[in-house]
Tab-separated table of N, CA and C in Angstrom:
chain	number	residue	atom	x	y	z
A	1	GLY	N	81.216	-22.275	-54.201
A	1	GLY	CA	82.349	-21.511	-53.752
A	1	GLY	C	82.071	-20.816	-52.426
A	2	ILE	N	80.934	-20.138	-52.325
A	2	ILE	CA	80.606	-19.422	-51.098
A	2	ILE	C	80.356	-20.416	-49.963
A	3	MET	N	79.699	-21.535	-50.273
A	3	MET	CA	79.427	-22.556	-49.252
A	3	MET	C	80.734	-23.120	-48.705
A	4	LEU	N	81.711	-23.307	-49.567
A	4	LEU	CA	83.013	-23.803	-49.118
A	4	LEU	C	83.680	-22.793	-48.194
A	5	LEU	N	83.576	-21.521	-48.536
A	5	LEU	CA	84.127	-20.461	-47.698
A	5	LEU	C	83.414	-20.427	-46.339
A	6	VAL	N	82.081	-20.529	-46.346
A	6	VAL	CA	81.306	-20.532	-45.101
A	6	VAL	C	81.693	-21.730	-44.243
A	7	GLN	N	81.854	-22.901	-44.850
A	7	GLN	CA	82.259	-24.097	-44.113
A	7	GLN	C	83.654	-23.918	-43.510
A	8	GLY	N	84.534	-23.296	-44.256
A	8	GLY	CA	85.886	-23.037	-43.754
A	8	GLY	C	85.862	-22.106	-42.552
A	9	VAL	N	85.063	-21.049	-42.628
A	9	VAL	CA	84.937	-20.114	-41.508
A	9	VAL	C	84.319	-20.820	-40.314
A	10	MET	N	83.284	-21.637	-40.538
A	10	MET	CA	82.637	-22.386	-39.439
A	10	MET	C	83.657	-23.302	-38.760
A	11	TYR	N	84.465	-23.995	-39.569
A	11	TYR	CA	85.491	-24.882	-39.001
A	11	TYR	C	86.481	-24.077	-38.166
A	12	LEU	N	86.880	-22.931	-38.677
A	12	LEU	CA	87.827	-22.062	-37.983
A	12	LEU	C	87.249	-21.600	-36.649
A	13	ILE	N	85.981	-21.210	-36.634
A	13	ILE	CA	85.348	-20.733	-35.406
A	13	ILE	C	85.223	-21.872	-34.397
A	14	GLU	N	84.764	-23.041	-34.859
A	14	GLU	CA	84.564	-24.181	-33.970
A	14	GLU	C	85.864	-24.680	-33.361
A	15	ASN	N	86.960	-24.578	-34.095
A	15	ASN	CA	88.238	-25.108	-33.643
A	15	ASN	C	89.261	-24.018	-33.369
A	16	PHE	N	88.771	-22.806	-33.103
A	16	PHE	CA	89.645	-21.654	-32.935
A	16	PHE	C	90.692	-21.883	-31.848
A	17	GLU	N	90.236	-22.334	-30.690
A	17	GLU	CA	91.156	-22.494	-29.558
A	17	GLU	C	92.228	-23.538	-29.863
A	18	GLU	N	91.807	-24.660	-30.416
A	18	GLU	CA	92.760	-25.733	-30.732
A	18	GLU	C	93.748	-25.291	-31.814
A	19	LEU	N	93.241	-24.611	-32.842
A	19	LEU	CA	94.111	-24.160	-33.928
A	19	LEU	C	95.078	-23.071	-33.457
A	20	SER	N	94.638	-22.235	-32.517
A	20	SER	CA	95.507	-21.143	-32.066
A	20	SER	C	96.645	-21.645	-31.187
A	21	LYS	N	96.572	-22.892	-30.743
A	21	LYS	CA	97.645	-23.460	-29.937
A	21	LYS	C	98.801	-23.970	-30.790
A	22	GLY	N	98.579	-24.032	-32.059
A	22	GLY	CA	99.610	-24.534	-32.955
A	22	GLY	C	100.833	-23.632	-32.977
A	23	SER	N	101.944	-24.193	-33.450
A	23	SER	CA	103.184	-23.420	-33.451
A	23	SER	C	103.478	-22.809	-34.819
A	24	GLY	N	102.699	-23.133	-35.805
A	24	GLY	CA	102.950	-22.625	-37.148
A	24	GLY	C	102.417	-21.224	-37.349
A	25	LEU	N	102.434	-20.790	-38.601
A	25	LEU	CA	101.983	-19.459	-38.970
A	25	LEU	C	100.511	-19.265	-38.629
A	26	LEU	N	99.676	-20.279	-38.903
A	26	LEU	CA	98.252	-20.177	-38.614
A	26	LEU	C	98.022	-19.977	-37.109
A	27	GLY	N	98.731	-20.725	-36.291
A	27	GLY	CA	98.602	-20.588	-34.841
A	27	GLY	C	98.989	-19.198	-34.377
A	28	THR	N	100.071	-18.660	-34.909
A	28	THR	CA	100.533	-17.323	-34.538
A	28	THR	C	99.501	-16.269	-34.931
A	29	VAL	N	98.975	-16.387	-36.137
A	29	VAL	CA	97.980	-15.429	-36.619
A	29	VAL	C	96.713	-15.525	-35.767
A	30	LEU	N	96.268	-16.748	-35.483
A	30	LEU	CA	95.039	-16.927	-34.712
A	30	LEU	C	95.191	-16.428	-33.276
A	31	ARG	N	96.368	-16.602	-32.695
A	31	ARG	CA	96.587	-16.069	-31.341
A	31	ARG	C	96.472	-14.546	-31.356
A	32	GLY	N	97.027	-13.923	-32.370
A	32	GLY	CA	96.924	-12.463	-32.507
A	32	GLY	C	95.481	-12.033	-32.694
A	33	VAL	N	94.769	-12.747	-33.538
A	33	VAL	CA	93.351	-12.436	-33.766
A	33	VAL	C	92.564	-12.638	-32.464
A	34	GLY	N	92.866	-13.733	-31.740
A	34	GLY	CA	92.183	-14.005	-30.472
A	34	GLY	C	92.411	-12.895	-29.461
A	35	LYS	N	93.643	-12.387	-29.426
A	35	LYS	CA	93.961	-11.292	-28.505
A	35	LYS	C	93.182	-10.035	-28.880
A	36	ILE	N	93.116	-9.741	-30.152
A	36	ILE	CA	92.375	-8.560	-30.614
A	36	ILE	C	90.889	-8.712	-30.294
A	37	ILE	N	90.340	-9.908	-30.524
A	37	ILE	CA	88.920	-10.152	-30.234
A	37	ILE	C	88.656	-10.003	-28.736
A	38	SER	N	89.544	-10.534	-27.900
A	38	SER	CA	89.380	-10.408	-26.445
A	38	SER	C	89.392	-8.939	-26.019
A	39	GLU	N	90.317	-8.163	-26.581
A	39	GLU	CA	90.390	-6.744	-26.246
A	39	GLU	C	89.141	-5.998	-26.715
A	40	LEU	N	88.670	-6.332	-27.912
A	40	LEU	CA	87.457	-5.693	-28.422
A	40	LEU	C	86.242	-6.062	-27.567
A	41	LYS	N	86.166	-7.302	-27.161
A	41	LYS	CA	85.057	-7.739	-26.311
A	41	LYS	C	85.093	-7.003	-24.980
A	42	ALA	N	86.285	-6.864	-24.394
A	42	ALA	CA	86.417	-6.139	-23.118
A	42	ALA	C	85.998	-4.677	-23.288
A	43	LEU	N	86.439	-4.061	-24.387
A	43	LEU	CA	86.042	-2.674	-24.647
A	43	LEU	C	84.540	-2.556	-24.848
A	44	PHE	N	83.954	-3.497	-25.578
A	44	PHE	CA	82.512	-3.490	-25.809
A	44	PHE	C	81.761	-3.673	-24.487
A	45	ASP	N	82.238	-4.598	-23.636
A	45	ASP	CA	81.625	-4.797	-22.321
A	45	ASP	C	81.705	-3.526	-21.487
A	46	ASP	N	82.875	-2.880	-21.501
A	46	ASP	CA	83.041	-1.630	-20.747
A	46	ASP	C	82.097	-0.547	-21.274
A	47	LEU	N	81.963	-0.472	-22.601
A	47	LEU	CA	81.079	0.526	-23.202
A	47	LEU	C	79.628	0.277	-22.806
A	48	THR	N	79.178	-0.969	-22.947
A	48	THR	CA	77.778	-1.260	-22.615
A	48	THR	C	77.531	-1.119	-21.111
A	49	ASP	N	78.550	-1.406	-20.296
A	49	ASP	CA	78.419	-1.191	-18.853
A	49	ASP	C	78.286	0.296	-18.540
A	50	SER	N	79.118	1.109	-19.204
A	50	SER	CA	79.140	2.540	-18.885
A	50	SER	C	77.855	3.245	-19.312
A	51	ILE	N	77.205	2.774	-20.368
A	51	ILE	CA	75.950	3.426	-20.781
A	51	ILE	C	74.732	2.744	-20.165
A	52	GLY	N	74.961	1.726	-19.338
A	52	GLY	CA	73.875	1.121	-18.577
A	52	GLY	C	73.126	0.004	-19.280
A	53	LEU	N	73.594	-0.426	-20.436
A	53	LEU	CA	72.907	-1.523	-21.129
A	53	LEU	C	73.156	-2.868	-20.453
A	54	THR	N	74.351	-3.048	-19.949
A	54	THR	CA	74.699	-4.301	-19.271
A	54	THR	C	75.483	-3.974	-18.009
A	55	ASN	N	75.755	-5.002	-17.254
A	55	ASN	CA	76.593	-4.846	-16.070
A	55	ASN	C	77.503	-6.068	-15.991
A	56	THR	N	78.337	-6.218	-16.987
A	56	THR	CA	79.199	-7.379	-17.132
A	56	THR	C	80.147	-7.534	-15.960
A	57	THR	N	80.700	-6.441	-15.474
A	57	THR	CA	81.645	-6.513	-14.364
A	57	THR	C	80.972	-7.083	-13.127
A	58	LEU	N	79.775	-6.598	-12.814
A	58	LEU	CA	79.052	-7.126	-11.654
A	58	LEU	C	78.641	-8.579	-11.868
A	59	ASP	N	78.290	-8.921	-13.113
A	59	ASP	CA	77.942	-10.312	-13.399
A	59	ASP	C	79.141	-11.221	-13.163
A	60	ARG	N	80.311	-10.776	-13.585
A	60	ARG	CA	81.529	-11.566	-13.349
A	60	ARG	C	81.833	-11.654	-11.865
A	61	LEU	N	81.640	-10.544	-11.142
A	61	LEU	CA	81.857	-10.543	-9.703
A	61	LEU	C	80.891	-11.513	-9.023
A	62	ALA	N	79.638	-11.490	-9.438
A	62	ALA	CA	78.639	-12.408	-8.855
A	62	ALA	C	79.016	-13.855	-9.126
A	63	GLU	N	79.486	-14.127	-10.324
A	63	GLU	CA	79.918	-15.483	-10.674
A	63	GLU	C	81.118	-15.907	-9.819
A	64	THR	N	82.051	-14.995	-9.615
A	64	THR	CA	83.221	-15.285	-8.778
A	64	THR	C	82.800	-15.560	-7.343
A	65	VAL	N	81.875	-14.766	-6.818
A	65	VAL	CA	81.389	-14.976	-5.451
A	65	VAL	C	80.709	-16.340	-5.344
A	66	ASN	N	79.902	-16.690	-6.345
A	66	ASN	CA	79.227	-17.999	-6.329
A	66	ASN	C	80.236	-19.143	-6.325
A	67	LYS	N	81.250	-19.051	-7.172
A	67	LYS	CA	82.267	-20.101	-7.220
A	67	LYS	C	83.015	-20.185	-5.891
A	68	HIS	N	83.346	-19.035	-5.326
A	68	HIS	CA	84.064	-19.005	-4.049
A	68	HIS	C	83.201	-19.608	-2.938
A	69	THR	N	81.918	-19.290	-2.943
A	69	THR	CA	81.003	-19.834	-1.933
A	69	THR	C	80.941	-21.354	-2.040
A	70	GLN	N	80.855	-21.862	-3.256
A	70	GLN	CA	80.813	-23.315	-3.447
A	70	GLN	C	82.105	-23.969	-2.960
A	71	LYS	N	83.235	-23.382	-3.306
A	71	LYS	CA	84.519	-23.933	-2.863
A	71	LYS	C	84.643	-23.866	-1.341
A	72	THR	N	84.192	-22.770	-0.762
A	72	THR	CA	84.266	-22.605	0.684
A	72	THR	C	83.406	-23.641	1.393
A	73	ASN	N	82.188	-23.848	0.895
A	73	ASN	CA	81.309	-24.855	1.489
A	73	ASN	C	81.900	-26.259	1.358
A	74	LYS	N	82.503	-26.533	0.221
A	74	LYS	CA	83.127	-27.847	0.013
A	74	LYS	C	84.299	-28.035	0.983
A	75	TYR	N	85.121	-27.012	1.136
A	75	TYR	CA	86.254	-27.086	2.056
A	75	TYR	C	85.765	-27.300	3.485
A	76	LEU	N	84.705	-26.575	3.876
A	76	LEU	CA	84.161	-26.710	5.224
A	76	LEU	C	83.656	-28.139	5.460
A	77	GLN	N	82.997	-28.709	4.479
A	77	GLN	CA	82.510	-30.089	4.616
A	77	GLN	C	83.669	-31.062	4.803
A	78	GLU	N	84.709	-30.902	4.020
A	78	GLU	CA	85.883	-31.776	4.145
A	78	GLU	C	86.547	-31.595	5.511
A	79	TYR	N	86.690	-30.356	5.936
A	79	TYR	CA	87.317	-30.052	7.226
A	79	TYR	C	86.503	-30.675	8.360
A	80	ASN	N	85.195	-30.489	8.327
A	80	ASN	CA	84.332	-31.040	9.373
A	80	ASN	C	84.332	-32.564	9.356
A	81	HIS	N	84.386	-33.144	8.175
A	81	HIS	CA	84.454	-34.603	8.079
A	81	HIS	C	85.728	-35.127	8.758
A	82	ASN	N	86.844	-34.452	8.497
A	82	ASN	CA	88.108	-34.845	9.141
A	82	ASN	C	88.038	-34.676	10.655
A	83	LEU	N	87.453	-33.564	11.106
A	83	LEU	CA	87.303	-33.357	12.550
A	83	LEU	C	86.393	-34.420	13.158
A	84	ASP	N	85.315	-34.766	12.460
A	84	ASP	CA	84.412	-35.803	12.966
A	84	ASP	C	85.145	-37.135	13.131
A	85	ASN	N	85.998	-37.452	12.192
A	85	ASN	CA	86.786	-38.691	12.304
A	85	ASN	C	87.739	-38.630	13.499
A	86	GLN	N	88.377	-37.491	13.696
A	86	GLN	CA	89.270	-37.330	14.846
A	86	GLN	C	88.496	-37.419	16.158
A	87	ILE	N	87.299	-36.841	16.189
A	87	ILE	CA	86.457	-36.890	17.384
A	87	ILE	C	86.073	-38.338	17.694
A	88	LYS	N	85.719	-39.095	16.664
A	88	LYS	CA	85.379	-40.516	16.858
A	88	LYS	C	86.556	-41.279	17.466
A	89	LEU	N	87.749	-41.020	16.951
A	89	LEU	CA	88.935	-41.708	17.479
A	89	LEU	C	89.206	-41.324	18.934
A	90	LEU	N	89.078	-40.039	19.251
A	90	LEU	CA	89.294	-39.607	20.630
A	90	LEU	C	88.260	-40.231	21.576
A	91	LYS	N	87.010	-40.265	21.150
A	91	LYS	CA	85.965	-40.881	21.981
A	91	LYS	C	86.241	-42.363	22.193
A	92	ALA	N	86.690	-43.037	21.123
A	92	ALA	CA	87.001	-44.463	21.226
A	92	ALA	C	88.127	-44.704	22.227
A	93	ASN	N	89.053	-43.772	22.343
A	93	ASN	CA	90.167	-43.872	23.297
A	93	ASN	C	89.802	-43.324	24.666
A	94	GLY	N	88.569	-42.828	24.808
A	94	GLY	CA	88.146	-42.280	26.089
A	94	GLY	C	88.735	-40.915	26.392
A	95	GLU	N	89.162	-40.206	25.371
A	95	GLU	CA	89.777	-38.886	25.559
A	95	GLU	C	88.756	-37.782	25.323
A	96	SER	N	89.066	-36.584	25.803
A	96	SER	CA	88.183	-35.431	25.645
A	96	SER	C	88.153	-34.960	24.186
A	97	THR	N	86.963	-34.626	23.736
A	97	THR	CA	86.781	-34.142	22.367
A	97	THR	C	86.370	-32.671	22.343
A	98	VAL	N	86.347	-32.047	23.503
A	98	VAL	CA	85.823	-30.689	23.637
A	98	VAL	C	86.533	-29.711	22.706
A	99	GLU	N	87.851	-29.733	22.689
A	99	GLU	CA	88.594	-28.769	21.864
A	99	GLU	C	88.291	-28.941	20.380
A	100	LEU	N	88.221	-30.179	19.911
A	100	LEU	CA	87.917	-30.403	18.493
A	100	LEU	C	86.484	-30.005	18.166
A	101	GLU	N	85.569	-30.280	19.089
A	101	GLU	CA	84.178	-29.882	18.862
A	101	GLU	C	84.049	-28.361	18.793
A	102	LYS	N	84.791	-27.656	19.646
A	102	LYS	CA	84.799	-26.193	19.608
A	102	LYS	C	85.389	-25.700	18.278
A	103	LYS	N	86.476	-26.331	17.866
A	103	LYS	CA	87.131	-25.963	16.614
A	103	LYS	C	86.164	-26.105	15.435
A	104	LYS	N	85.401	-27.184	15.453
A	104	LYS	CA	84.431	-27.436	14.381
A	104	LYS	C	83.389	-26.321	14.328
A	105	GLN	N	82.857	-25.929	15.473
A	105	GLN	CA	81.840	-24.879	15.510
A	105	GLN	C	82.424	-23.527	15.090
A	106	LEU	N	83.652	-23.258	15.502
A	106	LEU	CA	84.306	-22.010	15.083
A	106	LEU	C	84.512	-21.968	13.572
A	107	ALA	N	84.858	-23.100	12.983
A	107	ALA	CA	85.044	-23.162	11.529
A	107	ALA	C	83.717	-22.905	10.815
A	108	ILE	N	82.650	-23.471	11.340
A	108	ILE	CA	81.325	-23.253	10.738
A	108	ILE	C	80.960	-21.774	10.812
A	109	ILE	N	81.173	-21.173	11.967
A	109	ILE	CA	80.834	-19.757	12.140
A	109	ILE	C	81.688	-18.879	11.223
A	110	ALA	N	82.990	-19.064	11.259
A	110	ALA	CA	83.889	-18.214	10.466
A	110	ALA	C	83.608	-18.339	8.968
A	111	THR	N	83.397	-19.541	8.512
A	111	THR	CA	83.144	-19.768	7.090
A	111	THR	C	81.845	-19.104	6.653
A	112	ASN	N	80.808	-19.279	7.444
A	112	ASN	CA	79.511	-18.719	7.055
A	112	ASN	C	79.452	-17.206	7.224
A	113	VAL	N	80.188	-16.657	8.171
A	113	VAL	CA	80.288	-15.203	8.280
A	113	VAL	C	80.955	-14.655	7.012
A	114	LEU	N	81.996	-15.320	6.555
A	114	LEU	CA	82.682	-14.898	5.334
A	114	LEU	C	81.744	-14.948	4.127
A	115	ILE	N	80.971	-16.011	4.026
A	115	ILE	CA	80.026	-16.139	2.907
A	115	ILE	C	79.006	-15.007	2.941
A	116	VAL	N	78.427	-14.742	4.116
A	116	VAL	CA	77.427	-13.675	4.241
A	116	VAL	C	78.060	-12.322	3.905
A	117	GLN	N	79.263	-12.075	4.402
A	117	GLN	CA	79.932	-10.801	4.120
A	117	GLN	C	80.148	-10.613	2.622
A	118	GLN	N	80.553	-11.666	1.929
A	118	GLN	CA	80.774	-11.561	0.486
A	118	GLN	C	79.472	-11.252	-0.249
A	119	LEU	N	78.401	-11.918	0.136
A	119	LEU	CA	77.126	-11.689	-0.536
A	119	LEU	C	76.573	-10.306	-0.217
A	120	ILE	N	76.783	-9.833	1.000
A	120	ILE	CA	76.358	-8.477	1.349
A	120	ILE	C	77.177	-7.457	0.548
A	121	ALA	N	78.477	-7.702	0.424
A	121	ALA	CA	79.327	-6.803	-0.371
A	121	ALA	C	78.864	-6.780	-1.826
A	122	LEU	N	78.497	-7.936	-2.343
A	122	LEU	CA	77.993	-7.998	-3.721
A	122	LEU	C	76.706	-7.188	-3.840
A	123	ALA	N	75.801	-7.348	-2.885
A	123	ALA	CA	74.540	-6.608	-2.918
A	123	ALA	C	74.772	-5.106	-2.783
A	124	SER	N	75.796	-4.717	-2.033
A	124	SER	CA	76.070	-3.289	-1.840
A	124	SER	C	76.595	-2.616	-3.111
A	125	THR	N	77.023	-3.420	-4.092
A	125	THR	CA	77.476	-2.849	-5.363
A	125	THR	C	76.306	-2.491	-6.264
A	126	GLY	N	75.103	-2.885	-5.835
A	126	GLY	CA	73.932	-2.618	-6.656
A	126	GLY	C	73.448	-3.846	-7.400
A	127	LYS	N	74.193	-4.908	-7.309
A	127	LYS	CA	73.809	-6.157	-7.971
A	127	LYS	C	72.718	-6.827	-7.145
A	128	GLU	N	71.588	-7.123	-7.759
A	128	GLU	CA	70.520	-7.817	-7.052
A	128	GLU	C	70.915	-9.277	-6.878
A	129	LEU	N	70.787	-9.766	-5.653
A	129	LEU	CA	71.142	-11.156	-5.382
A	129	LEU	C	70.120	-12.084	-6.014
A	130	SER	N	70.622	-13.191	-6.529
A	130	SER	CA	69.731	-14.199	-7.113
A	130	SER	C	68.988	-14.928	-5.998
A	131	LYS	N	67.989	-15.688	-6.365
A	131	LYS	CA	67.236	-16.467	-5.380
A	131	LYS	C	68.182	-17.409	-4.633
A	132	GLU	N	69.081	-18.039	-5.368
A	132	GLU	CA	70.055	-18.961	-4.762
A	132	GLU	C	70.948	-18.229	-3.763
A	133	GLN	N	71.380	-17.037	-4.115
A	133	GLN	CA	72.246	-16.257	-3.222
A	133	GLN	C	71.492	-15.809	-1.973
A	134	ARG	N	70.236	-15.401	-2.128
A	134	ARG	CA	69.436	-15.025	-0.953
A	134	ARG	C	69.231	-16.234	-0.047
A	135	GLU	N	68.978	-17.382	-0.645
A	135	GLU	CA	68.825	-18.612	0.141
A	135	GLU	C	70.127	-18.965	0.852
A	136	GLN	N	71.264	-18.715	0.198
A	136	GLN	CA	72.559	-18.975	0.811
A	136	GLN	C	72.770	-18.075	2.020
A	137	VAL	N	72.385	-16.800	1.918
A	137	VAL	CA	72.510	-15.886	3.054
A	137	VAL	C	71.671	-16.401	4.221
A	138	THR	N	70.428	-16.766	3.942
A	138	THR	CA	69.534	-17.276	4.994
A	138	THR	C	70.103	-18.542	5.620
A	139	ALA	N	70.567	-19.461	4.786
A	139	ALA	CA	71.126	-20.722	5.290
A	139	ALA	C	72.385	-20.470	6.114
A	140	SER	N	73.242	-19.578	5.654
A	140	SER	CA	74.479	-19.277	6.383
A	140	SER	C	74.184	-18.646	7.734
A	141	ILE	N	73.223	-17.741	7.778
A	141	ILE	CA	72.859	-17.116	9.048
A	141	ILE	C	72.320	-18.168	10.012
A	142	GLN	N	71.510	-19.088	9.506
A	142	GLN	CA	70.978	-20.147	10.359
A	142	GLN	C	72.099	-21.062	10.860
A	143	LEU	N	73.051	-21.372	9.998
A	143	LEU	CA	74.193	-22.199	10.416
A	143	LEU	C	75.015	-21.506	11.502
A	144	ILE	N	75.164	-20.195	11.385
A	144	ILE	CA	75.894	-19.432	12.409
A	144	ILE	C	75.156	-19.515	13.743
A	145	LYS	N	73.847	-19.301	13.704
A	145	LYS	CA	73.051	-19.376	14.933
A	145	LYS	C	73.143	-20.773	15.551
A	146	ASP	N	72.994	-21.796	14.718
A	146	ASP	CA	73.053	-23.174	15.217
A	146	ASP	C	74.414	-23.500	15.815
A	147	ALA	N	75.468	-23.023	15.175
A	147	ALA	CA	76.827	-23.288	15.678
A	147	ALA	C	77.049	-22.584	17.013
A	148	ARG	N	76.502	-21.398	17.174
A	148	ARG	CA	76.639	-20.688	18.456
A	148	ARG	C	75.895	-21.426	19.566
A	149	VAL	N	74.720	-21.942	19.252
A	149	VAL	CA	73.991	-22.739	20.237
A	149	VAL	C	74.799	-23.986	20.581
A	150	GLU	N	75.346	-24.629	19.554
A	150	GLU	CA	76.141	-25.838	19.778
A	150	GLU	C	77.376	-25.539	20.635
A	151	GLN	N	77.986	-24.370	20.438
A	151	GLN	CA	79.116	-23.968	21.286
A	151	GLN	C	78.693	-23.917	22.751
A	152	LYS	N	77.531	-23.332	23.009
A	152	LYS	CA	77.040	-23.234	24.388
A	152	LYS	C	76.756	-24.625	24.954
A	153	VAL	N	76.165	-25.501	24.151
A	153	VAL	CA	75.875	-26.867	24.591
A	153	VAL	C	77.175	-27.597	24.931
A	154	ILE	N	78.189	-27.432	24.101
A	154	ILE	CA	79.497	-28.059	24.349
A	154	ILE	C	80.051	-27.568	25.685
A	155	GLU	N	80.001	-26.244	25.905
A	155	GLU	CA	80.507	-25.670	27.156
A	155	GLU	C	79.725	-26.187	28.365
A	156	ILE	N	78.397	-26.213	28.268
A	156	ILE	CA	77.563	-26.676	29.384
A	156	ILE	C	77.865	-28.139	29.698
A	157	ASN	N	77.925	-28.959	28.663
A	157	ASN	CA	78.217	-30.384	28.874
A	157	ASN	C	79.611	-30.588	29.453
A	158	HIS	N	80.565	-29.805	28.974
A	158	HIS	CA	81.930	-29.912	29.486
A	158	HIS	C	81.976	-29.507	30.962
A	159	ASN	N	81.301	-28.418	31.285
A	159	ASN	CA	81.271	-27.965	32.682
A	159	ASN	C	80.595	-29.002	33.585
A	160	LYS	N	79.523	-29.614	33.107
A	160	LYS	CA	78.857	-30.667	33.882
A	160	LYS	C	79.804	-31.843	34.116
A	161	GLU	N	80.517	-32.211	33.063
A	161	GLU	CA	81.458	-33.336	33.156
A	161	GLU	C	82.565	-33.034	34.169
A	162	VAL	N	83.102	-31.825	34.112
A	162	VAL	CA	84.155	-31.433	35.048
A	162	VAL	C	83.608	-31.424	36.476
A	163	THR	N	82.413	-30.887	36.650
A	163	THR	CA	81.799	-30.843	37.979
A	163	THR	C	81.548	-32.253	38.502
A	164	ASN	N	81.011	-33.122	37.661
A	164	ASN	CA	80.758	-34.512	38.073
A	164	ASN	C	82.053	-35.240	38.414
A	165	ASP	N	83.094	-35.000	37.611
A	165	ASP	CA	84.394	-35.618	37.907
A	165	ASP	C	84.930	-35.120	39.247
A	166	PHE	N	84.765	-33.838	39.510
A	166	PHE	CA	85.230	-33.264	40.770
A	166	PHE	C	84.459	-33.876	41.940
A	167	LYS	N	83.130	-33.967	41.813
A	167	LYS	CA	82.303	-34.561	42.879
A	167	LYS	C	82.697	-36.017	43.116
A	168	LYS	N	82.909	-36.747	42.030
A	168	LYS	CA	83.313	-38.155	42.150
A	168	LYS	C	84.652	-38.258	42.880
A	169	HIS	N	85.576	-37.393	42.500
A	169	HIS	CA	86.888	-37.375	43.139
A	169	HIS	C	86.750	-37.036	44.627
A	170	GLN	N	85.916	-36.064	44.964
A	170	GLN	CA	85.697	-35.682	46.362
A	170	GLN	C	85.083	-36.845	47.154
A	171	GLU	N	84.124	-37.545	46.535
A	171	GLU	CA	83.496	-38.686	47.203
A	171	GLU	C	84.500	-39.805	47.441
A	172	GLU	N	85.371	-40.035	46.470
A	172	GLU	CA	86.414	-41.063	46.625
A	172	GLU	C	87.367	-40.681	47.755
A	173	ARG	N	87.741	-39.422	47.808
A	173	ARG	CA	88.639	-38.953	48.882
A	173	ARG	C	87.961	-39.081	50.246
A	174	ALA	N	86.668	-38.760	50.294
A	174	ALA	CA	85.934	-38.866	51.558
A	174	ALA	C	85.847	-40.326	51.996
A	175	ALA	N	85.635	-41.227	51.038
A	175	ALA	CA	85.559	-42.657	51.362
A	175	ALA	C	86.901	-43.160	51.864
A	176	ILE	N	87.969	-42.715	51.244
A	176	ILE	CA	89.321	-43.107	51.685
A	176	ILE	C	89.579	-42.551	53.071
A	177	TYR	N	89.190	-41.318	53.326
A	177	TYR	CA	89.398	-40.691	54.647
A	177	TYR	C	88.588	-41.426	55.699
A	178	ARG	N	87.324	-41.799	55.391
A	178	ARG	CA	86.498	-42.542	56.354
A	178	ARG	C	87.106	-43.905	56.645
A	179	ALA	N	87.570	-44.580	55.609
A	179	ALA	CA	88.173	-45.896	55.788
A	179	ALA	C	89.433	-45.785	56.639
A	180	ALA	N	90.224	-44.755	56.421
A	180	ALA	CA	91.433	-44.559	57.205
A	180	ALA	C	91.093	-44.220	58.649
A	181	SER	N	90.027	-43.468	58.873
A	181	SER	CA	89.604	-43.097	60.212
A	181	SER	C	89.074	-44.322	60.983
A	182	GLU	N	88.387	-45.210	60.290
A	182	GLU	CA	87.824	-46.388	60.923
A	182	GLU	C	88.924	-47.375	61.320
A	183	GLU	N	89.994	-47.407	60.583
A	183	GLU	CA	91.103	-48.325	60.884
A	183	GLU	C	91.846	-47.878	62.133
A	184	ARG	N	91.809	-46.701	62.522
A	184	ARG	CA	92.551	-46.187	63.671
A	184	ARG	C	91.866	-46.535	64.901
């Protein structure tokens, strides 16, 4: 008898979420019980947080920051991949890629500044950063530095290209002027 009761409770616990979705009386009762359990858990978390036994709120915040960082990095990779494809097409057409290259570096900088700011804000709450989070801060700072260097390289190369084009144009004009002078 007791074993049957224990098995019934085990089944109820294992399938709680699925059973609470039902529309019958059992589903209604289980949803109410689930709500009460959630409220009790939140109160218990608040109590243990307030007396210093746990820090559930900060743990949830850290988890949220980690998820956001992962999503942000994934978005940045997709964005940069799309820009790289556009840059390839522009180069194939012989067009300037300077603006897209600048845009790419700005996206890298802005994204990584945001990541570092979030992790610093998390650390300022008193939550010790995990090894992974500290490594993320270091990596993001390095990416920012690298992107700033790349911005300067893009500008220098662009300026050289403009200067060379100007010199070439001046030489062509001088050759045309000399040819016109010789014909007279």
